[in-house]
mmCIF file of C-alpha atoms in Angstrom:
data_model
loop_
_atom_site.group_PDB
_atom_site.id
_atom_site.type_symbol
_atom_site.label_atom_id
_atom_site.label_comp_id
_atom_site.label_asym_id
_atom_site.label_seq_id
_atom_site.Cartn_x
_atom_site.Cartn_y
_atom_site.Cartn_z
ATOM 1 C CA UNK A 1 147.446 -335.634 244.899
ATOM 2 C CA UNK A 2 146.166 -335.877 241.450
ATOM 3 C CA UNK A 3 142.166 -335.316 242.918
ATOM 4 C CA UNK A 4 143.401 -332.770 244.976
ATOM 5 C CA UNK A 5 145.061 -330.534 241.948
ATOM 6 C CA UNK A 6 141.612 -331.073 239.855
ATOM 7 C CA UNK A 7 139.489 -330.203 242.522
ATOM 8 C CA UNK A 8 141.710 -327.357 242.828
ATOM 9 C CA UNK A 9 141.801 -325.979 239.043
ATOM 10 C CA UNK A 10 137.854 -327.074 238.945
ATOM 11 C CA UNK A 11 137.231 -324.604 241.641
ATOM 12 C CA UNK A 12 139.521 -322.014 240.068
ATOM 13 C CA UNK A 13 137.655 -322.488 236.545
ATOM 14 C CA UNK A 14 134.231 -321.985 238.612
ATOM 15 C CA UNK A 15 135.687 -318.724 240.494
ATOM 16 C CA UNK A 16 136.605 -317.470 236.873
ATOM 17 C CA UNK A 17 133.463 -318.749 235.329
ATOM 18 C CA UNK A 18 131.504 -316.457 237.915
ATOM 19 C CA UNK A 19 133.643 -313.662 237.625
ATOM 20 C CA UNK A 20 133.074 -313.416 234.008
ATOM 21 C CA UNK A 21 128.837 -313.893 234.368
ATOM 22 C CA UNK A 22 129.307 -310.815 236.498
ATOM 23 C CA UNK A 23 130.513 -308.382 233.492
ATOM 24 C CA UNK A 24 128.428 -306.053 232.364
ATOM 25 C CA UNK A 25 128.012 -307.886 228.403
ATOM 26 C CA UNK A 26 125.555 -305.667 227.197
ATOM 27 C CA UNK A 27 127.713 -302.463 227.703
ATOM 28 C CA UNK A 28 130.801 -304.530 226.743
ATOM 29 C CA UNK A 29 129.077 -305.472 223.652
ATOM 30 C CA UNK A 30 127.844 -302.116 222.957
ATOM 31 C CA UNK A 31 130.973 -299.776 223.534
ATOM 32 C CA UNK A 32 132.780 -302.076 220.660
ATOM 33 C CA UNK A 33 130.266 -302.016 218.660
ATOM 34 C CA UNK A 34 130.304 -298.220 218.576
ATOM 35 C CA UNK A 35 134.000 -298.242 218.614
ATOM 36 C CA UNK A 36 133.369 -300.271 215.644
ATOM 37 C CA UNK A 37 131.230 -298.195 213.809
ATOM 38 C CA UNK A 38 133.117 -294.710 214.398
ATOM 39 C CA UNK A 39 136.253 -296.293 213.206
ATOM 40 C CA UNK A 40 134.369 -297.843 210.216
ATOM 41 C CA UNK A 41 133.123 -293.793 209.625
ATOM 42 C CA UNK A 42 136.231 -292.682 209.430
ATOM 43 C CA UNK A 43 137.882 -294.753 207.199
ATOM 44 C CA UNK A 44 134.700 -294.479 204.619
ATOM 45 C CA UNK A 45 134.433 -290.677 205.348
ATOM 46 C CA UNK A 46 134.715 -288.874 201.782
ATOM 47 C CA UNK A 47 133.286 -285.371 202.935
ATOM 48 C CA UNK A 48 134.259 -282.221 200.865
ATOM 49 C CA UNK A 49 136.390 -281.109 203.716
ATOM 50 C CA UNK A 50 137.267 -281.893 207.268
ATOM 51 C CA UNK A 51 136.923 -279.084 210.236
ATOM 52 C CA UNK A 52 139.850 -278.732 212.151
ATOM 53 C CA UNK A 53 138.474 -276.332 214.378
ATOM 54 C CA UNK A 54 134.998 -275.391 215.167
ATOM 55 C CA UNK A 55 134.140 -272.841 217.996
ATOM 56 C CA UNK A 56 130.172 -271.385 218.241
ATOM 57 C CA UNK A 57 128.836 -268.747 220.837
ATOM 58 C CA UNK A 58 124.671 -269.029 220.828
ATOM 59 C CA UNK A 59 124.722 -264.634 223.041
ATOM 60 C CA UNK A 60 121.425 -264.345 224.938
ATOM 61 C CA UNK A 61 120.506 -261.613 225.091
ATOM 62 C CA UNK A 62 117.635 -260.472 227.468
ATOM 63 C CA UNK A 63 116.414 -262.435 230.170
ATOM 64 C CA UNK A 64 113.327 -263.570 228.524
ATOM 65 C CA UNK A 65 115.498 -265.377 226.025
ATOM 66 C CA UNK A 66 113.784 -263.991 223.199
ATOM 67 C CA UNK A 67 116.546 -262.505 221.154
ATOM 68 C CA UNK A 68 119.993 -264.346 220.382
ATOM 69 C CA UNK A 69 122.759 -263.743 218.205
ATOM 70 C CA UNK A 70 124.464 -267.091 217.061
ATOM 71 C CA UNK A 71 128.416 -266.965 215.878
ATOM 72 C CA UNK A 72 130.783 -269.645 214.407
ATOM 73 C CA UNK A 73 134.484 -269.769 213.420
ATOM 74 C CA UNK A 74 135.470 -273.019 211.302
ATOM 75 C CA UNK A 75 138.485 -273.758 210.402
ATOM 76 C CA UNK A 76 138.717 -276.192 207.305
ATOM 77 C CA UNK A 77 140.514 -277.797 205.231
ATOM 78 C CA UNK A 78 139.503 -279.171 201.530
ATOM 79 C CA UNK A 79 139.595 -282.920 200.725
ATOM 80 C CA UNK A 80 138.872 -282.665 196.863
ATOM 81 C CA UNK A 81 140.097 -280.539 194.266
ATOM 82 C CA UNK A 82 137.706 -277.358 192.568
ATOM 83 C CA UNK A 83 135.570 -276.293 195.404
ATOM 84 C CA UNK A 84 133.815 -273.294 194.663
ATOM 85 C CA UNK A 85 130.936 -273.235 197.109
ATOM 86 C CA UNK A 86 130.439 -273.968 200.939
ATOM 87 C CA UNK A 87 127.056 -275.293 202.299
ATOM 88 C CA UNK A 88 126.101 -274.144 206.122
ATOM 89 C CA UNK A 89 123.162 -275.264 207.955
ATOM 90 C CA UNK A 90 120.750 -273.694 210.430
ATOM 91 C CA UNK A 91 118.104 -274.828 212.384
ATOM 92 C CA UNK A 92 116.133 -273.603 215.684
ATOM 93 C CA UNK A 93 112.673 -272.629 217.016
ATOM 94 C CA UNK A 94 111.150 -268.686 216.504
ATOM 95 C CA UNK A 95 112.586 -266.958 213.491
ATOM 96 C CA UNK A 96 116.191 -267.879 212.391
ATOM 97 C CA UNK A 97 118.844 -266.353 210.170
ATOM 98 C CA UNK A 98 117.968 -262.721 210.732
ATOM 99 C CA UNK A 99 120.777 -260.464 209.584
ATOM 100 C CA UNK A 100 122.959 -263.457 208.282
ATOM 101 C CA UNK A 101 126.165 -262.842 206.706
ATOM 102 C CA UNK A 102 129.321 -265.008 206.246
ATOM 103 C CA UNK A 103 132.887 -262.862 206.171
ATOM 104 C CA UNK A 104 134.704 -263.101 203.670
ATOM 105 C CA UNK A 105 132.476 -265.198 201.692
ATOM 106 C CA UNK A 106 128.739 -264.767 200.232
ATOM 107 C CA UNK A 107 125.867 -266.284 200.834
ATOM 108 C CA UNK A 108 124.392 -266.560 197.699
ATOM 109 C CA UNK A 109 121.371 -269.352 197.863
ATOM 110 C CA UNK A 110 119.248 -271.151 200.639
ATOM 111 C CA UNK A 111 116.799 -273.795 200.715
ATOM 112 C CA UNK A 112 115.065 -275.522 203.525
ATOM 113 C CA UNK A 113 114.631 -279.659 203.613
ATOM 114 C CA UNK A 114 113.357 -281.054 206.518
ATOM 115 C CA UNK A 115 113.967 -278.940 209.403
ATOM 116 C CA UNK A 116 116.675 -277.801 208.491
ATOM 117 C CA UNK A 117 118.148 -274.527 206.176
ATOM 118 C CA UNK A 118 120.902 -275.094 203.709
ATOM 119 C CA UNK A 119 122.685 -271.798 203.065
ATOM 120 C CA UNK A 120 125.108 -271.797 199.769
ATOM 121 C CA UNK A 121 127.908 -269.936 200.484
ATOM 122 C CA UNK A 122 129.916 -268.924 197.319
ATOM 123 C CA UNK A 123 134.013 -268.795 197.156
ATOM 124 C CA UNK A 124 134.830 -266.874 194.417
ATOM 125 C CA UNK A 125 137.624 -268.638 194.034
ATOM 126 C CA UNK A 126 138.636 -272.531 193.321
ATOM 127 C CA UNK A 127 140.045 -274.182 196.229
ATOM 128 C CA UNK A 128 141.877 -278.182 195.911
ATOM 129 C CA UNK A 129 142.634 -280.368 198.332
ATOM 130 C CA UNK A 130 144.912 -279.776 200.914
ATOM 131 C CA UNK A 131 144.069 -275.945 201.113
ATOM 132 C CA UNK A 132 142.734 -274.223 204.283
ATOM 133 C CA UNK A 133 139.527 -272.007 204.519
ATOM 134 C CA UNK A 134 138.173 -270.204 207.824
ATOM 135 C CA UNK A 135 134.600 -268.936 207.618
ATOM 136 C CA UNK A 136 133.138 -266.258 210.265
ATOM 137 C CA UNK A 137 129.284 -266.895 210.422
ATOM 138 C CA UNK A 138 126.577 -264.496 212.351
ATOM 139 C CA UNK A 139 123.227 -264.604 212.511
ATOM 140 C CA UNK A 140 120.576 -263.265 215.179
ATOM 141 C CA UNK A 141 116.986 -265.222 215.635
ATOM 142 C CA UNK A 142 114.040 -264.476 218.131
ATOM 143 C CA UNK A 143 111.475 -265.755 220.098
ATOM 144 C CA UNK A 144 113.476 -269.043 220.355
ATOM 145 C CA UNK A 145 114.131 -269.521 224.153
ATOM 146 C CA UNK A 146 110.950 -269.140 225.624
ATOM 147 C CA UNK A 147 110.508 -272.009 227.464
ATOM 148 C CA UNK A 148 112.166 -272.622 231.384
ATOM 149 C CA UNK A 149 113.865 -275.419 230.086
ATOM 150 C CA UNK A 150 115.972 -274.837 227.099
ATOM 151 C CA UNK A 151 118.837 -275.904 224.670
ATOM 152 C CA UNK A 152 121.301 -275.693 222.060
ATOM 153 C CA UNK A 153 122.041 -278.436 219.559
ATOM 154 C CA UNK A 154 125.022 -279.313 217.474
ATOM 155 C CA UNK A 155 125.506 -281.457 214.792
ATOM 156 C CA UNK A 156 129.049 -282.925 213.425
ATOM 157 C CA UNK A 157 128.466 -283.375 210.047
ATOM 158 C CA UNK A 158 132.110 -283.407 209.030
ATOM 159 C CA UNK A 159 135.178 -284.836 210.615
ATOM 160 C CA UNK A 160 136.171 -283.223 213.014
ATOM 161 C CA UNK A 161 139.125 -282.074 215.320
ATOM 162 C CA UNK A 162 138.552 -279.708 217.869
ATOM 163 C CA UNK A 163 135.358 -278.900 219.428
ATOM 164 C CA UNK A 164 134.299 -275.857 221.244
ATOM 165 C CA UNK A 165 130.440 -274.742 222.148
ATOM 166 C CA UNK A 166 129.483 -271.529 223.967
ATOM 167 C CA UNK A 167 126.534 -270.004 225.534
ATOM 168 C CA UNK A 168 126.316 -266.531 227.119
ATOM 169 C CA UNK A 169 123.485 -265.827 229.624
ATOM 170 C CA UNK A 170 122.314 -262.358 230.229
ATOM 171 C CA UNK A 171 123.534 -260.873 233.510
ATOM 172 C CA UNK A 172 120.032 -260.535 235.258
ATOM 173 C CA UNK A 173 119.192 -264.529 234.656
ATOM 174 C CA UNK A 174 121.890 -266.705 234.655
ATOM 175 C CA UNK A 175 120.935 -270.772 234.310
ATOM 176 C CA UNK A 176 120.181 -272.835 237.398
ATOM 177 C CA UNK A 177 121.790 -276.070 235.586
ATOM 178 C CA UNK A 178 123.378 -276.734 232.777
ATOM 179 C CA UNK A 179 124.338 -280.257 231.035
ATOM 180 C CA UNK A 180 125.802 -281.380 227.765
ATOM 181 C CA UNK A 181 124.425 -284.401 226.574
ATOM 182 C CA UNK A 182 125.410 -286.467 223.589
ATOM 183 C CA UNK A 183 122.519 -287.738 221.677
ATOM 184 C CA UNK A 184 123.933 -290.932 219.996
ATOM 185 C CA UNK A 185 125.965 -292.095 222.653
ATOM 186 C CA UNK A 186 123.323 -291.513 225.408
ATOM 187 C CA UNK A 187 125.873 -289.519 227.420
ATOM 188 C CA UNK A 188 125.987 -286.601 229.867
ATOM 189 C CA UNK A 189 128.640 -284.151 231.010
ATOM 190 C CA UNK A 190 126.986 -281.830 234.315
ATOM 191 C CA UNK A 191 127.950 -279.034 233.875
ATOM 192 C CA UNK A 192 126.443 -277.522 237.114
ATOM 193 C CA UNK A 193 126.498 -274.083 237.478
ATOM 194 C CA UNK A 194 130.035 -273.888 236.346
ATOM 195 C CA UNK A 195 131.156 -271.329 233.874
ATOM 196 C CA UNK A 196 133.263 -268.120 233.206
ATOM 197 C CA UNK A 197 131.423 -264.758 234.626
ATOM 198 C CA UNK A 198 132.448 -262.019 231.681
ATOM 199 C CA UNK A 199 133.616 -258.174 232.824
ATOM 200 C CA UNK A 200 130.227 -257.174 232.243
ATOM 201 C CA UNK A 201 128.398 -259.408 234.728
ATOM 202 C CA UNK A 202 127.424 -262.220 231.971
ATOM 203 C CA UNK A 203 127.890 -266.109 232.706
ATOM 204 C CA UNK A 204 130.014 -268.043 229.746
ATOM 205 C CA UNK A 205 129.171 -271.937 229.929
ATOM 206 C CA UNK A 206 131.360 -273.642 227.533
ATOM 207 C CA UNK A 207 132.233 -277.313 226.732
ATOM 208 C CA UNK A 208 134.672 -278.729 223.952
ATOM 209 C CA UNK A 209 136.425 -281.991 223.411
ATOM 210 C CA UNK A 210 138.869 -283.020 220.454
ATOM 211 C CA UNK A 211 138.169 -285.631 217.375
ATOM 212 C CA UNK A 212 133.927 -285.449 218.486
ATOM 213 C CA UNK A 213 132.163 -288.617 216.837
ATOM 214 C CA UNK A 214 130.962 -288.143 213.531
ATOM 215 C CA UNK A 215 127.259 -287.545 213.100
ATOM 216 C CA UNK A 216 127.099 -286.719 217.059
ATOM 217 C CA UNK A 217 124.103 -284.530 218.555
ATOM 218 C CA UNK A 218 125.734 -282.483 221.093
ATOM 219 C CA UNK A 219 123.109 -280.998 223.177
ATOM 220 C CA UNK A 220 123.623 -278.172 225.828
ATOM 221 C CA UNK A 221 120.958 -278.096 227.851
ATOM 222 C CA UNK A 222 120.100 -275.800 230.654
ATOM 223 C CA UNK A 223 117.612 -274.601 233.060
ATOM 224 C CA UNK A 224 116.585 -270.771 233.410
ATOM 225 C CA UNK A 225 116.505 -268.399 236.693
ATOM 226 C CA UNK A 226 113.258 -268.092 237.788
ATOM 227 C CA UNK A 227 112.504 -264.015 236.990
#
């Protein structure tokens, strides 16, 4: 009986032992890791201010995708005391920031490192922590989707809560495909050919998700029309 009931576990512990070789480690491994790490990002986070809501629209607007018109609504809310200035960021092929302006604020400084713009966007007013801000940014570019393959990128540089990202495709060449990737997490979302058509003909392709990883590339990617 006794040889029987070790035989018996032995064969269990080898059924278990087998089972477990057959995980997947390496993504075990890696999803805590990076489960790790975000959590370890948000507990060091000390930003100026945290976004509780961001929404941008990236308007097409002829079919050659050579002029745009780029809008964002952020919602924020301050995490130190005396604030007097805002910092925005642009980036993007062809000529950028044409006709910027920032309602209510002012734009009163920019400066370009890397390949990015930094845009200085005076208050005129203190602001401490705890207090919420919402800032209306426009700005048109062109000659920066000329290629058959295009996309949109967007970085979370803050904490986030809720986020929303638009693009509006001109009536006479709506996208073939369209996919949201994220860049750090080596993710994609198909987005197919999925999207809201507007009264006036247009295609809306939107994606958003709540509390987005911090430092995140979110990528919307899509393929033109053939014209």
């Amino acid at each position: 009986m006794t040889d029987k009931n070790d035989n018996d576990h032995q064969s269990l512990s080898e059924k278990l032992l087998a089972l477990l070789l057959q995980l997947p480690w390496a993504n075990v491994v890696s999803d805590a890791l990076k489960a790790l790490r975000k959590a370890s990002q948000n507990r060091s986070y000390r930003g100026l201010y945290e976004v509780l809501d961001y929404e941008s629209t990236l308007e097409l607007k002829d079919p050659k995708g050579k002029d745009a018109t780029f809008k964002k609504r952020e919602e924020v809310r301050y995490l130190q005391n005396n604030v007097i200035a805002y910092q925005d960021q642009a980036w993007g092929d062809g000529e950028i920031l044409l006709n910027y302006h920032c309602t209510p604020r002012i734009p009163v400084d920019r400066y370009r490192s890397g390949y990015k713009t930094y845009i200085l966007i005076s208050r005129r007013e203190v602001k401490d922590k705890g207090d919420v801000d919402e800032f209306n940014i426009e700005w048109d570019m062109c000659g920066g989707f000329l290629r058959r393959a295009e996309q949109w990128e967007t970085h979370v540089t803050h904490r986030t809560k809720d986020l929303k990202i638009n693009v509006v495709f001109p009536r006479s060449r709506p996208p073939r495909h369209t996919v949201l990737i994220e860049g750090n997490r080596q993710r994609s979302h198909d987005l197919g050919k999925r999207g809201q058509v507007l009264p006036d003909g247009r295609r809306r392709v939107s994606w958003e998700t709540r509390h987005p990883c911090l430092y995140e590339n979110y990528l919307l990617q899509w393929e033109w029309q053939q014209t």
